Short mmCIF file of C-alpha atoms in Angstrom, two decimals:
data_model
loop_
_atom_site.label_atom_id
_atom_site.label_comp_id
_atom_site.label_asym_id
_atom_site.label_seq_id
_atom_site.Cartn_x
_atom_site.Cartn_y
_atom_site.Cartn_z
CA UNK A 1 -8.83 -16.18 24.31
CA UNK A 2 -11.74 -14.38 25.34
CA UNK A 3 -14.42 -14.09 22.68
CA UNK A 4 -15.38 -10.76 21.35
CA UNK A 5 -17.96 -8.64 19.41
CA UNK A 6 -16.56 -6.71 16.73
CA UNK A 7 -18.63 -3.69 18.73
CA UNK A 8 -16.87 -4.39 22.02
CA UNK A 9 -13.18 -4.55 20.66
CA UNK A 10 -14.35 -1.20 18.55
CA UNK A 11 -15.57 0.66 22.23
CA UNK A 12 -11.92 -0.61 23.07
CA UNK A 13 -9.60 0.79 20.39
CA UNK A 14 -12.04 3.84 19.95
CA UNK A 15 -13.57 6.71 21.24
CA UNK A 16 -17.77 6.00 21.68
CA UNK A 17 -17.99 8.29 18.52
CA UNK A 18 -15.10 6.82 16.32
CA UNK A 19 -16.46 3.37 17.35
CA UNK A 20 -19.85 3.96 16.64
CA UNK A 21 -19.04 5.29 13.33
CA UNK A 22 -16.20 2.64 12.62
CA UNK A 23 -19.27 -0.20 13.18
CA UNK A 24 -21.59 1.57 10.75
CA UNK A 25 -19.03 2.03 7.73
CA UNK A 26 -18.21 -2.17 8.56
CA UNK A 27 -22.19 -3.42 9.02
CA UNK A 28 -22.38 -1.21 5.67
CA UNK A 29 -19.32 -2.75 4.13
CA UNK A 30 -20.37 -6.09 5.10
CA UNK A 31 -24.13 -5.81 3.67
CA UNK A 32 -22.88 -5.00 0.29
CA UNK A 33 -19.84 -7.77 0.78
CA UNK A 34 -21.11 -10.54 2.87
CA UNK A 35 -17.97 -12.52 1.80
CA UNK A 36 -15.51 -10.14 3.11
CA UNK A 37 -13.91 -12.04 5.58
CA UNK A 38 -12.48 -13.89 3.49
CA UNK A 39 -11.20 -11.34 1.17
CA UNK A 40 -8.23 -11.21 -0.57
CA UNK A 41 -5.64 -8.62 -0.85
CA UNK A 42 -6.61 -7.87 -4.80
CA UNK A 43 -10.64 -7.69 -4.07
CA UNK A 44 -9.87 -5.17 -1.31
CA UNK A 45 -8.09 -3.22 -3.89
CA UNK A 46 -10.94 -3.20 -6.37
CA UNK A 47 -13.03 -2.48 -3.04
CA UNK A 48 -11.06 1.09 -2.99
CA UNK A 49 -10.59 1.60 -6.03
CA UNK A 50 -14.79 2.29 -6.36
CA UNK A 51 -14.28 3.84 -2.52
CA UNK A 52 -12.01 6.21 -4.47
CA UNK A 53 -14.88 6.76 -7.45
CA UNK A 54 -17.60 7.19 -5.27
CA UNK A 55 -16.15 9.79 -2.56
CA UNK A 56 -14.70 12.99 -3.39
CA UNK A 57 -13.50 13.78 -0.20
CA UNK A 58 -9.95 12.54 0.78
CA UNK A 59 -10.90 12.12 4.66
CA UNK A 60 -13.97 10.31 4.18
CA UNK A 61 -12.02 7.67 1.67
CA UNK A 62 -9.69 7.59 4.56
CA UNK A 63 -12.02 6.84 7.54
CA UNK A 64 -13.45 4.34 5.03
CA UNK A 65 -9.84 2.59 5.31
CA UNK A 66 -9.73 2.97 8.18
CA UNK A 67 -12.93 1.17 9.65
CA UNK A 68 -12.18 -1.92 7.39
CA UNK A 69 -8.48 -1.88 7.95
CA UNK A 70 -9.80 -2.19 12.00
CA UNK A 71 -12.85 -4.71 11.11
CA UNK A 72 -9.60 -7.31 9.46
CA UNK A 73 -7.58 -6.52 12.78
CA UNK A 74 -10.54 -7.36 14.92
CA UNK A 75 -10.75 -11.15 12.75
CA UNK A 76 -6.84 -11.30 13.55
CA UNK A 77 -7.13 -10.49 16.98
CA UNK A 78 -10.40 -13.33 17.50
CA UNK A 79 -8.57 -15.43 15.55
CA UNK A 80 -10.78 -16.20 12.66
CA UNK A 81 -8.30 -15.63 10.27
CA UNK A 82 -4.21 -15.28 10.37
CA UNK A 83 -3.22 -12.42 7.86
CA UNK A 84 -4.52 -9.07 7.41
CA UNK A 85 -5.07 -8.22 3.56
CA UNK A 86 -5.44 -4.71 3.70
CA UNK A 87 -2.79 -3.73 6.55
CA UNK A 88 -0.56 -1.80 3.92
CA UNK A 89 -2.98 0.08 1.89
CA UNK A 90 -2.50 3.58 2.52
CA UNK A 91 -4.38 7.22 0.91
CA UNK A 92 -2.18 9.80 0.32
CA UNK A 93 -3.50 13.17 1.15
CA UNK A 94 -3.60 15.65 -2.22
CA UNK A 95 -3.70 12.80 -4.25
CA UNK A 96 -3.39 13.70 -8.46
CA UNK A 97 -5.62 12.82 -10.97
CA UNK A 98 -5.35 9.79 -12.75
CA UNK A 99 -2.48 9.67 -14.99
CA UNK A 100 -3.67 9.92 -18.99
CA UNK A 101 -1.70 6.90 -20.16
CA UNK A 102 -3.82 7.37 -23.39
CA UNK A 103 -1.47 10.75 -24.40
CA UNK A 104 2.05 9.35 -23.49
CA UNK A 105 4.76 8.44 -25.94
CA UNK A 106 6.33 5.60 -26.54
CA UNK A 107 10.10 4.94 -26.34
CA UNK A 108 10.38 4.58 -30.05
CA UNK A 109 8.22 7.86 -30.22
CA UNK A 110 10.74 9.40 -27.62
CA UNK A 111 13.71 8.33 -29.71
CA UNK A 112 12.30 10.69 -32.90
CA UNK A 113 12.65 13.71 -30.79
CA UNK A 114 16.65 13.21 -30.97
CA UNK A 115 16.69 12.97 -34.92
CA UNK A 116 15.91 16.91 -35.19
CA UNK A 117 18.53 18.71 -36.21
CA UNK A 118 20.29 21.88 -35.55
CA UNK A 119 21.51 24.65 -37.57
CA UNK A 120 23.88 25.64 -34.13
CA UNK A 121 26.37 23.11 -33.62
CA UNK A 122 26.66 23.78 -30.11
CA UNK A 123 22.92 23.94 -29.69
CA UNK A 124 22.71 20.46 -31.30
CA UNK A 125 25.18 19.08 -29.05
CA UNK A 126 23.27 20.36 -26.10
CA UNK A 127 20.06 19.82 -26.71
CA UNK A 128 21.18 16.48 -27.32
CA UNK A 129 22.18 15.79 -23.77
CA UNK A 130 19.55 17.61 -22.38
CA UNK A 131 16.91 15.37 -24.40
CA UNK A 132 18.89 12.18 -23.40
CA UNK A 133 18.55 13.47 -19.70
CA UNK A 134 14.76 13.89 -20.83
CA UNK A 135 13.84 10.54 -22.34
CA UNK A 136 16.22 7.77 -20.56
CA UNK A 137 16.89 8.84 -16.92
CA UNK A 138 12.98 10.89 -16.91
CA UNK A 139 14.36 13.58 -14.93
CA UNK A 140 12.09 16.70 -14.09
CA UNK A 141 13.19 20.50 -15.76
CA UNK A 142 13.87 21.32 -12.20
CA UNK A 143 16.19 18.49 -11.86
CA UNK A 144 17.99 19.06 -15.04
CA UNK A 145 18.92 22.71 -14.25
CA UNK A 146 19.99 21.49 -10.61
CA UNK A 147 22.49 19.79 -12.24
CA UNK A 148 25.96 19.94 -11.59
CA UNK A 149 28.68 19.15 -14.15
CA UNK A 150 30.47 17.09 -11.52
CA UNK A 151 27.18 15.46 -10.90
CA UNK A 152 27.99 13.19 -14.10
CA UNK A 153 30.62 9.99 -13.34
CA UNK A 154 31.60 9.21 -16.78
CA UNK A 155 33.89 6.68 -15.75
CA UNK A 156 31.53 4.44 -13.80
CA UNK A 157 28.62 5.77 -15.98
CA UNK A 158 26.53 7.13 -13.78
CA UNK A 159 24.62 10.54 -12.77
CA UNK A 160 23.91 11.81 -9.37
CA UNK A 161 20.34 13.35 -9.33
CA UNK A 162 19.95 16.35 -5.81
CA UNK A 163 16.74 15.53 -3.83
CA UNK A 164 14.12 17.88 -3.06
CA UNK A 165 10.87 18.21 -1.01
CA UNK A 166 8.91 16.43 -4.00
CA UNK A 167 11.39 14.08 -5.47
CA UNK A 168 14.01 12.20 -3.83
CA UNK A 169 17.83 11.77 -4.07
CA UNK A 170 19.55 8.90 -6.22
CA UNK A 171 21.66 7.44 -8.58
CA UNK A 172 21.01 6.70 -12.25
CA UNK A 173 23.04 4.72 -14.58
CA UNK A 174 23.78 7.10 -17.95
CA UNK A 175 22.91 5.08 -21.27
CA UNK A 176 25.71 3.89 -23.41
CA UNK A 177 25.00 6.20 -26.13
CA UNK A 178 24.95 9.16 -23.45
CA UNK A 179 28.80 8.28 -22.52
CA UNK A 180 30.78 9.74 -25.38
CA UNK A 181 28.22 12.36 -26.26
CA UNK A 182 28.57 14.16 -22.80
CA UNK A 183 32.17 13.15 -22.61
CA UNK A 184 32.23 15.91 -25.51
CA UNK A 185 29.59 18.07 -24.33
CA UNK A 186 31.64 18.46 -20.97
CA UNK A 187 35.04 18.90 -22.33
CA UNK A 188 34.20 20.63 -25.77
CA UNK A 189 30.70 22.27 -26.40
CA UNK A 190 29.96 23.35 -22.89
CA UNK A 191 33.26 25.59 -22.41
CA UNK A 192 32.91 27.08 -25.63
CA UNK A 193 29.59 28.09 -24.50
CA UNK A 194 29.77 29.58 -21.08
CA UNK A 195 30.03 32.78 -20.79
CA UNK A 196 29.99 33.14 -17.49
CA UNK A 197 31.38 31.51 -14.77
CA UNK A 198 29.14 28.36 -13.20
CA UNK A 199 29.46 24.73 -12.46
CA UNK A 200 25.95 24.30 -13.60
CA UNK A 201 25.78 21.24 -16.33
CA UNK A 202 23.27 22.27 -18.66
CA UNK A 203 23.81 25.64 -20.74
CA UNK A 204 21.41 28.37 -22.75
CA UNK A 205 22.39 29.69 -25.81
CA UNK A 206 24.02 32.46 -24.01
CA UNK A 207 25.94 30.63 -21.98
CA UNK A 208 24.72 31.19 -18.57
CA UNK A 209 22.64 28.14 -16.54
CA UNK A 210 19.31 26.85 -18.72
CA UNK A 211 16.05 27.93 -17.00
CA UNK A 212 12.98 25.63 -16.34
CA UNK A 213 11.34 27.43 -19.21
CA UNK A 214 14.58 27.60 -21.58
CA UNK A 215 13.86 23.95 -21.41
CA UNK A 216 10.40 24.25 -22.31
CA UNK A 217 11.16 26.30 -25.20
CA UNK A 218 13.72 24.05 -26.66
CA UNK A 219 10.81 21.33 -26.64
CA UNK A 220 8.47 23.91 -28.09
CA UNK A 221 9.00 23.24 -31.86
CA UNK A 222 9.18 19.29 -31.51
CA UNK A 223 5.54 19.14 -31.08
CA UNK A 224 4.84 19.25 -34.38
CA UNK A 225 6.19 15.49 -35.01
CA UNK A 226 2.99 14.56 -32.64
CA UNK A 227 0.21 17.46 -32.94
CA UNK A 228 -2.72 15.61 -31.56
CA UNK A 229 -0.61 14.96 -27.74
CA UNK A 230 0.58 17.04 -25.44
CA UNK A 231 4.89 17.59 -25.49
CA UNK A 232 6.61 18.85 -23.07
CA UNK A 233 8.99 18.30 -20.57
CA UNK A 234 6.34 16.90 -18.30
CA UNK A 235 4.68 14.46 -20.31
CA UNK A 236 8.36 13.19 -21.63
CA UNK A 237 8.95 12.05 -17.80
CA UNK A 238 5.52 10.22 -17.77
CA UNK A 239 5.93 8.56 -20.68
CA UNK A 240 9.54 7.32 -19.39
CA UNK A 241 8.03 6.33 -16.25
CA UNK A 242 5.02 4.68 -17.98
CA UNK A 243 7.26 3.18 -20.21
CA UNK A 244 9.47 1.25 -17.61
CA UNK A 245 6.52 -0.02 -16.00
CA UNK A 246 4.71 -1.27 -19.00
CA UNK A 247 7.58 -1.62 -21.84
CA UNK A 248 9.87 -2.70 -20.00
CA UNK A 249 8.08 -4.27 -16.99
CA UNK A 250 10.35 -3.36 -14.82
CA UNK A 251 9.11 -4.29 -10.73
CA UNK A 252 6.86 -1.15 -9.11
CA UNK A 253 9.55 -0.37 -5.85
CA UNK A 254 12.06 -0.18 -8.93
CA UNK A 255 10.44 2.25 -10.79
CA UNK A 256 9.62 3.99 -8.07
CA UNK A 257 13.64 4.33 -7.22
CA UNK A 258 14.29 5.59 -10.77
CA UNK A 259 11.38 7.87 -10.78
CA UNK A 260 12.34 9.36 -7.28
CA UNK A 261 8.85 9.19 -5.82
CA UNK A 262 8.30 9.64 -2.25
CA UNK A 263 5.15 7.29 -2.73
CA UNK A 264 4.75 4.00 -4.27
CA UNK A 265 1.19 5.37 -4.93
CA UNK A 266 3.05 7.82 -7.17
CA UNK A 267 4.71 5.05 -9.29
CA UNK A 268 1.24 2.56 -9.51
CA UNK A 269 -0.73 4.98 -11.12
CA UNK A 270 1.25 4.81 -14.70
CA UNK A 271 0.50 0.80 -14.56
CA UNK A 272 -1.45 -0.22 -17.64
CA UNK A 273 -4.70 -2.58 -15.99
CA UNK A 274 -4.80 -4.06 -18.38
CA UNK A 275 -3.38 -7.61 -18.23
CA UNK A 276 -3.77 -10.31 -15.17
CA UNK A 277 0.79 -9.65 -14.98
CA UNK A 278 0.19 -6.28 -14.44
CA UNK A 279 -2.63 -6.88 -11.89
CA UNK A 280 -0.85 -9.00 -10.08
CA UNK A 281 2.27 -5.91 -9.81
CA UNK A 282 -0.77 -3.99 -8.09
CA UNK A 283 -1.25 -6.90 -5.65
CA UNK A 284 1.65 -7.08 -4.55
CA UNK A 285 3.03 -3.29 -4.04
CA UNK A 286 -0.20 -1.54 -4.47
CA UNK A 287 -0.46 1.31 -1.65
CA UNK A 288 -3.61 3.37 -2.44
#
């Protein structure tokens, strides 16, 4: 094979300007890293990771990426070394804020919001569901009023969750303790309830479909049992996400599946960094 410079296979790939630019991001890169070529998947990470500190700006991470993710093909292509370490790292565009793993709850925390009681008995029922829905599947308030009552398989135990455009479709498995509860809910509480006529699962106290912030307000008065954290249907679904990853250590693409995220990038931020097990889930599924 013919040899090479990284400038020449740049002109190649590039436009002049792209290339030019591409070459001054790498010779940059490569002053402050003269080890790079040998890099591993896990320093590129941490590489990225102060890329993502140090620039604002979503595009300029990205033509960061980009430049090295061309400098490693250029090494595969002269054949000076045979893998690429950095070929799946990807930026997603809008990217949130890191997630606050600081302010989550628990799953022993989560279980003390189904201990309050009820003065309705058809309110306790319900809000009994709708918490389980809440704190072992992690489902969304838009989710939970999506729901169908024929969504819910109580004789293979499972729950069918709709997609949307931010969360996708799938399949949970219900708890055991969720089985007999909504096996009553279904058949006894919810059709003394409704009041009017719907298929949809989860009822107000009125007896028409629950709203987004019907949930809400059923959540309302349970955040005095932790009045230094934020409760609410939100931060109940990142603590069950947080908790699968770092309670239960369940894999990333896993998570990810229960948690319907489009993006693995989604699922990595709730991992905990702070063990060498839970670095070593970020090198191997980590997408930026």
């Amino acid at each position: 094979m013919k040899i090479i410079t990284l400038t020449e296979y740049l002109k190649q790939h590039h436009t002049t300007q792209t290339a030019a630019a591409y070459n001054y991001t790498i010779t940059h890169f490569l002053k402050l890293h003269p080890k790079a070529k040998r890099y591993k998947y896990q320093q590129l990470v941490n590489y990225f990771a102060e890329v993502n500190q140090q620039y604002q700006n979503i595009q300029t991470r990205i033509k960061i990426l980009s430049a090295i993710k061309r400098y490693y093909s250029y090494l595969v292509f002269t054949e000076q070394r045979e893998d690429h370490p950095c070929k799946t790292l990807t930026m997603k565009k809008g990217s949130s804020q890191a997630i606050q793993l600081q302010d989550l709850f628990s799953s022993s925390e989560l279980e003390q919001l189904t201990q309050r009681e009820n003065r309705y008995k058809l309110l306790e029922s319900r809000n009994k569901i709708l918490l389980g829905l809440l704190i072992y599947q992690g489902l969304t308030s838009d989710e939970i009023i999506r729901l169908d009552v024929d969504n819910i398989d109580l004789d293979i135990g499972t729950i069918d969750i709709k997609g949307s455009k931010k969360l996708n479709r799938r399949t949970l498995t219900l708890q055991g303790n969720q089985i007999q509860p909504l096996y009553r809910y279904i058949n006894e509480t919810r059709p003394a309830m409704q009041m009017v006529k719907t298929d949809k699962l989860i009822l107000n106290k009125l007896g028409k479909p629950i709203t987004v912030d019907g949930i809400s307000a059923m959540i309302e008065p349970l955040n005095v049992l932790f009045p230094d954290r934020p409760l609410h249907p939100r931060s109940i679904r990142m603590s069950v996400i947080s908790n699968w990853l770092n309670e239960k250590k369940l894999p990333l693409e896993h998570v990810q599946e229960l948690a319907g995220h489009k993006w693995p990038s989604t699922t990595e931020k709730y991992i905990k960094m702070d063990t060498l097990k839970q670095r070593e889930l970020i090198n191997k599924f980590f997408p930026l």
